[in-house]
Amino acid sequence: MITRPNGSLYVHSENNIATLEFAHTASNSFPSELLERLSKAFDQLSGDDSAQVIILKSEGDRAFCAGASFDELMAITNLEEGEQFFSGFANVINAMRRCKKPIIGRVQGKTVGGGVGLAAACDYCMATEAASVKLSELTIGIAPFVIQPAVSRKIGLAAFEALAWDASQWKNAYWAKEKGLYTRVFETIDELDKEIQVLAEKLVSYNPQALQEMKRVTWAGTDHWKELLAERAAISGELVLSEFTKNALVKFKK
């Protein structure tokens, strides 16, 4: 584990199963540097023949991911900084989308904003009963533009709207399972980890070429996301400079 002020990312491979574990002291949130490292990790594993399956997880037994770094969000002073900040999750989602290997998501706790986007960009995602979800962006004057394509692809536009418009409300893990974000929900983290390992071991026993073709087929029609998510990042980057958002961020911080 490499620990840094901007969080940590641990990559471990064993028996053709690669595990990516991210961590940050602020509820496993993502500063820009950590998002960049995660994007590069997915790209590297995509071309690594020794890794046939990837497990994405976060550290600890509480929050899965609190989204993007709140401190960095508050520090944005111009359009260029804003666009660059929101490009972080765009780059990770695109890296997950183009990754040739199936990605299993392990969601052990609450997830907000960009964290919901990560779960949606996984090819197969399992969770615990504690893994409630929320898209809170509208409460601070922006919106979940960057992650919308990934979330809507997974759970449908109606379910995305139910999350995005009701921005102050949590939806529980069983709601997320019903909508298709999670495939299975477990009472405990131990049960979750056991079933993820079982699935990963099954997948690595299958034809690697079939796994890659399955990944390619299921993500068909998303090649334009590189440009689309960049456009969405620019919209968010402009909105975060508004007086409404600046005031909302100050109130939230207090």
CSV table of C-alpha atoms in Angstrom, one decimal:
chain,number,residue,atom,x,y,z
A,1,MET,CA,0.0,0.0,0.0
A,2,ILE,CA,1.4,3.4,-1.0
A,3,THR,CA,0.0,6.0,1.3
A,4,ARG,CA,-0.1,9.7,0.2
A,5,PRO,CA,-1.9,12.8,1.1
A,6,ASN,CA,-3.8,12.4,-2.1
A,7,GLY,CA,-4.9,8.9,-1.2
A,8,SER,CA,-3.5,5.5,-2.1
A,9,LEU,CA,-4.0,2.9,-4.8
A,10,TYR,CA,-3.0,-0.8,-4.3
A,11,VAL,CA,-2.7,-3.1,-7.2
A,12,HIS,CA,-2.4,-6.8,-6.5
A,13,SER,CA,-2.5,-9.7,-9.0
A,14,GLU,CA,-2.8,-13.4,-8.1
A,15,ASN,CA,-4.0,-16.4,-10.1
A,16,ASN,CA,-5.0,-14.2,-13.1
A,17,ILE,CA,-7.2,-12.0,-10.8
A,18,ALA,CA,-6.1,-8.3,-10.4
A,19,THR,CA,-7.4,-6.3,-7.5
A,20,LEU,CA,-7.5,-2.5,-7.5
A,21,GLU,CA,-8.0,-1.0,-4.0
A,22,PHE,CA,-8.3,2.7,-3.6
A,23,ALA,CA,-8.3,4.6,-0.3
A,24,HIS,CA,-8.6,8.1,1.1
A,25,THR,CA,-9.1,9.4,4.6
A,26,ALA,CA,-12.1,11.4,3.5
A,27,SER,CA,-14.5,8.5,3.1
A,28,ASN,CA,-12.6,7.1,0.1
A,29,SER,CA,-13.1,10.3,-2.0
A,30,PHE,CA,-11.1,11.0,-5.0
A,31,PRO,CA,-8.6,13.9,-5.5
A,32,SER,CA,-7.5,14.4,-9.1
A,33,GLU,CA,-4.2,12.6,-8.7
A,34,LEU,CA,-5.8,9.4,-7.4
A,35,LEU,CA,-8.3,9.5,-10.3
A,36,GLU,CA,-5.4,9.8,-12.8
A,37,ARG,CA,-3.6,6.9,-11.1
A,38,LEU,CA,-6.8,4.7,-11.3
A,39,SER,CA,-7.3,5.5,-15.0
A,40,LYS,CA,-3.7,4.5,-15.7
A,41,ALA,CA,-4.1,1.3,-13.7
A,42,PHE,CA,-7.1,0.2,-15.7
A,43,ASP,CA,-5.2,0.9,-19.0
A,44,GLN,CA,-2.2,-1.1,-17.8
A,45,LEU,CA,-4.3,-4.1,-16.7
A,46,SER,CA,-6.2,-4.0,-20.0
A,47,GLY,CA,-3.0,-5.0,-21.8
A,48,ASP,CA,-1.6,-7.3,-19.1
A,49,ASP,CA,-2.1,-10.9,-20.2
A,50,SER,CA,-1.6,-12.2,-16.7
A,51,ALA,CA,-4.8,-10.4,-15.5
A,52,GLN,CA,-8.0,-11.8,-16.9
A,53,VAL,CA,-10.4,-10.4,-14.3
A,54,ILE,CA,-10.3,-7.1,-12.3
A,55,ILE,CA,-11.9,-6.5,-8.9
A,56,LEU,CA,-12.4,-2.9,-8.0
A,57,LYS,CA,-12.8,-2.2,-4.2
A,58,SER,CA,-12.1,0.5,-1.6
A,59,GLU,CA,-10.4,0.3,1.7
A,60,GLY,CA,-12.2,-0.2,5.0
A,61,ASP,CA,-15.6,-1.4,6.1
A,62,ARG,CA,-17.6,1.9,5.8
A,63,ALA,CA,-18.0,4.2,2.8
A,64,PHE,CA,-17.2,2.8,-0.7
A,65,CYS,CA,-16.7,6.2,-2.2
A,66,ALA,CA,-17.7,9.8,-1.4
A,67,GLY,CA,-17.1,11.0,-4.9
A,68,ALA,CA,-14.7,13.7,-5.9
A,69,SER,CA,-12.5,15.6,-3.5
A,70,PHE,CA,-14.6,18.3,-1.8
A,71,ASP,CA,-11.5,20.4,-1.0
A,72,GLU,CA,-10.4,20.4,-4.6
A,73,LEU,CA,-13.9,21.3,-5.7
A,74,MET,CA,-13.9,24.4,-3.4
A,75,ALA,CA,-10.5,25.4,-4.7
A,76,ILE,CA,-11.5,25.8,-8.4
A,77,THR,CA,-11.1,29.4,-9.6
A,78,ASN,CA,-11.4,29.3,-13.4
A,79,LEU,CA,-13.0,27.4,-16.2
A,80,GLU,CA,-9.8,25.4,-17.1
A,81,GLU,CA,-9.4,24.2,-13.6
A,82,GLY,CA,-13.1,23.2,-13.4
A,83,GLU,CA,-13.0,21.3,-16.7
A,84,GLN,CA,-9.8,19.5,-15.6
A,85,PHE,CA,-11.3,18.6,-12.2
A,86,PHE,CA,-14.5,17.0,-13.7
A,87,SER,CA,-12.5,15.2,-16.4
A,88,GLY,CA,-11.1,13.0,-13.6
A,89,PHE,CA,-14.1,10.7,-13.3
A,90,ALA,CA,-14.7,11.0,-17.1
A,91,ASN,CA,-11.2,9.6,-17.7
A,92,VAL,CA,-11.8,6.7,-15.2
A,93,ILE,CA,-15.1,5.8,-16.7
A,94,ASN,CA,-13.6,5.8,-20.2
A,95,ALA,CA,-10.7,3.7,-19.0
A,96,MET,CA,-13.1,1.2,-17.5
A,97,ARG,CA,-15.2,1.2,-20.6
A,98,ARG,CA,-12.3,0.5,-23.0
A,99,CYS,CA,-10.6,-2.0,-20.6
A,100,LYS,CA,-10.5,-5.4,-22.3
A,101,LYS,CA,-11.0,-7.3,-19.0
A,102,PRO,CA,-14.3,-7.7,-17.0
A,103,ILE,CA,-14.4,-5.5,-13.9
A,104,ILE,CA,-16.2,-6.8,-10.8
A,105,GLY,CA,-17.3,-4.0,-8.4
A,106,ARG,CA,-17.2,-4.6,-4.6
A,107,VAL,CA,-19.3,-2.0,-2.9
A,108,GLN,CA,-19.2,-2.4,0.9
A,109,GLY,CA,-20.8,0.8,2.0
A,110,LYS,CA,-22.5,4.1,1.0
A,111,THR,CA,-21.5,5.7,-2.3
A,112,VAL,CA,-22.2,9.2,-3.6
A,113,GLY,CA,-21.8,11.0,-6.9
A,114,GLY,CA,-18.8,9.8,-8.8
A,115,GLY,CA,-18.7,6.7,-6.7
A,116,VAL,CA,-22.1,5.7,-8.2
A,117,GLY,CA,-20.5,6.2,-11.6
A,118,LEU,CA,-17.7,3.8,-10.7
A,119,ALA,CA,-20.2,1.2,-9.6
A,120,ALA,CA,-22.2,1.6,-12.8
A,121,ALA,CA,-19.1,1.4,-15.0
A,122,CYS,CA,-18.3,-2.1,-13.6
A,123,ASP,CA,-19.4,-5.0,-15.6
A,124,TYR,CA,-20.7,-6.9,-12.6
A,125,CYS,CA,-21.2,-5.3,-9.2
A,126,MET,CA,-22.1,-6.8,-5.8
A,127,ALA,CA,-22.7,-5.0,-2.6
A,128,THR,CA,-23.7,-5.2,1.1
A,129,GLU,CA,-26.9,-4.0,2.7
A,130,ALA,CA,-25.0,-0.9,3.8
A,131,ALA,CA,-24.3,0.2,0.2
A,132,SER,CA,-26.9,3.0,-0.2
A,133,VAL,CA,-26.5,5.4,-3.1
A,134,LYS,CA,-27.1,9.1,-3.7
A,135,LEU,CA,-26.5,11.6,-6.4
A,136,SER,CA,-26.3,14.8,-4.4
A,137,GLU,CA,-24.9,17.2,-7.1
A,138,LEU,CA,-28.0,19.3,-7.6
A,139,THR,CA,-27.8,20.3,-3.9
A,140,ILE,CA,-24.6,22.2,-4.5
A,141,GLY,CA,-25.6,23.8,-7.9
A,142,ILE,CA,-24.1,21.3,-10.3
A,143,ALA,CA,-25.4,18.0,-11.7
A,144,PRO,CA,-24.2,14.5,-12.3
A,145,PHE,CA,-23.5,15.2,-16.0
A,146,VAL,CA,-20.2,13.2,-16.4
A,147,ILE,CA,-21.5,10.0,-14.8
A,148,GLN,CA,-25.0,10.1,-16.4
A,149,PRO,CA,-24.2,8.0,-19.4
A,150,ALA,CA,-22.7,5.2,-17.3
A,151,VAL,CA,-25.4,5.3,-14.7
A,152,SER,CA,-28.3,5.5,-17.3
A,153,ARG,CA,-26.7,2.7,-19.3
A,154,LYS,CA,-26.8,0.4,-16.2
A,155,ILE,CA,-30.1,1.3,-14.5
A,156,GLY,CA,-32.0,3.2,-17.2
A,157,LEU,CA,-32.9,6.8,-17.5
A,158,ALA,CA,-36.0,6.7,-15.2
A,159,ALA,CA,-33.9,5.3,-12.3
A,160,PHE,CA,-31.1,7.8,-13.0
A,161,GLU,CA,-33.7,10.6,-12.8
A,162,ALA,CA,-35.1,9.2,-9.6
A,163,LEU,CA,-31.6,9.6,-8.1
A,164,ALA,CA,-30.6,12.8,-9.7
A,165,TRP,CA,-33.7,14.9,-9.2
A,166,ASP,CA,-34.2,13.8,-5.6
A,167,ALA,CA,-30.7,14.8,-4.8
A,168,SER,CA,-31.0,14.8,-1.0
A,169,GLN,CA,-32.3,11.3,-0.5
A,170,TRP,CA,-30.5,8.0,-0.2
A,171,LYS,CA,-31.7,5.0,-2.1
A,172,ASN,CA,-30.9,1.7,-0.3
A,173,ALA,CA,-29.0,-1.2,-1.7
A,174,TYR,CA,-32.1,-3.2,-2.5
A,175,TRP,CA,-33.4,-0.4,-4.6
A,176,ALA,CA,-30.1,-0.3,-6.4
A,177,LYS,CA,-30.3,-4.1,-7.0
A,178,GLU,CA,-33.8,-3.8,-8.3
A,179,LYS,CA,-32.7,-1.2,-10.8
A,180,GLY,CA,-29.7,-3.2,-11.9
A,181,LEU,CA,-26.8,-1.3,-10.4
A,182,TYR,CA,-26.0,-4.3,-8.1
A,183,THR,CA,-26.5,-7.9,-9.1
A,184,ARG,CA,-26.5,-9.3,-5.6
A,185,VAL,CA,-26.7,-7.8,-2.1
A,186,PHE,CA,-25.3,-9.5,1.1
A,187,GLU,CA,-25.8,-8.9,4.8
A,188,THR,CA,-22.0,-8.9,5.6
A,189,ILE,CA,-18.7,-7.9,4.0
A,190,ASP,CA,-17.4,-11.5,4.6
A,191,GLU,CA,-20.3,-12.9,2.5
A,192,LEU,CA,-19.7,-10.3,-0.2
A,193,ASP,CA,-15.9,-11.0,-0.4
A,194,LYS,CA,-16.5,-14.8,-0.5
A,195,GLU,CA,-19.0,-14.5,-3.5
A,196,ILE,CA,-16.8,-12.1,-5.4
A,197,GLN,CA,-13.9,-14.5,-5.1
A,198,VAL,CA,-16.0,-17.4,-6.3
A,199,LEU,CA,-17.2,-15.4,-9.3
A,200,ALA,CA,-13.7,-14.2,-10.1
A,201,GLU,CA,-12.3,-17.7,-10.0
A,202,LYS,CA,-15.1,-18.9,-12.3
A,203,LEU,CA,-14.4,-16.2,-14.8
A,204,VAL,CA,-10.7,-16.9,-15.0
A,205,SER,CA,-11.5,-20.5,-15.8
A,206,TYR,CA,-13.3,-19.4,-18.9
A,207,ASN,CA,-11.9,-18.7,-22.3
A,208,PRO,CA,-10.0,-15.3,-22.0
A,209,GLN,CA,-10.9,-14.5,-25.6
A,210,ALA,CA,-14.6,-15.0,-24.9
A,211,LEU,CA,-14.4,-12.7,-21.9
A,212,GLN,CA,-12.8,-10.0,-24.0
A,213,GLU,CA,-15.4,-10.4,-26.7
A,214,MET,CA,-18.2,-10.3,-24.1
A,215,LYS,CA,-16.8,-7.0,-22.8
A,216,ARG,CA,-16.5,-5.6,-26.3
A,217,VAL,CA,-20.1,-6.5,-27.2
A,218,THR,CA,-21.7,-5.2,-24.0
A,219,TRP,CA,-20.0,-1.8,-24.3
A,220,ALA,CA,-20.9,-1.5,-28.0
A,221,GLY,CA,-22.2,2.0,-29.0
A,222,THR,CA,-20.1,3.9,-26.4
A,223,ASP,CA,-17.1,4.9,-28.5
A,224,HIS,CA,-18.3,8.5,-28.6
A,225,TRP,CA,-18.1,8.7,-24.8
A,226,LYS,CA,-14.5,10.2,-24.9
A,227,GLU,CA,-15.9,13.3,-26.5
A,228,LEU,CA,-19.3,13.2,-24.7
A,229,LEU,CA,-17.8,13.0,-21.2
A,230,ALA,CA,-15.4,15.8,-22.1
A,231,GLU,CA,-18.3,18.0,-23.1
A,232,ARG,CA,-20.1,17.1,-19.8
A,233,ALA,CA,-17.0,17.9,-17.8
A,234,ALA,CA,-16.9,21.4,-19.4
A,235,ILE,CA,-20.5,22.0,-18.5
A,236,SER,CA,-19.8,21.1,-14.9
A,237,GLY,CA,-16.6,23.1,-14.9
A,238,GLU,CA,-18.6,26.2,-15.8
A,239,LEU,CA,-21.4,25.6,-13.3
A,240,VAL,CA,-19.0,25.2,-10.4
A,241,LEU,CA,-17.9,28.8,-10.8
A,242,SER,CA,-21.5,30.1,-10.4
A,243,GLU,CA,-22.4,32.2,-7.3
A,244,PHE,CA,-25.0,29.7,-6.4
A,245,THR,CA,-22.4,26.8,-6.2
A,246,LYS,CA,-19.8,28.9,-4.4
A,247,ASN,CA,-22.3,29.9,-1.7
A,248,ALA,CA,-23.7,26.3,-1.5
A,249,LEU,CA,-20.1,24.9,-1.0
A,250,VAL,CA,-19.4,27.4,1.7
A,251,LYS,CA,-22.6,26.5,3.6
A,252,PHE,CA,-21.9,22.8,3.1
A,253,LYS,CA,-18.4,23.2,4.5
A,254,LYS,CA,-19.7,24.9,7.6
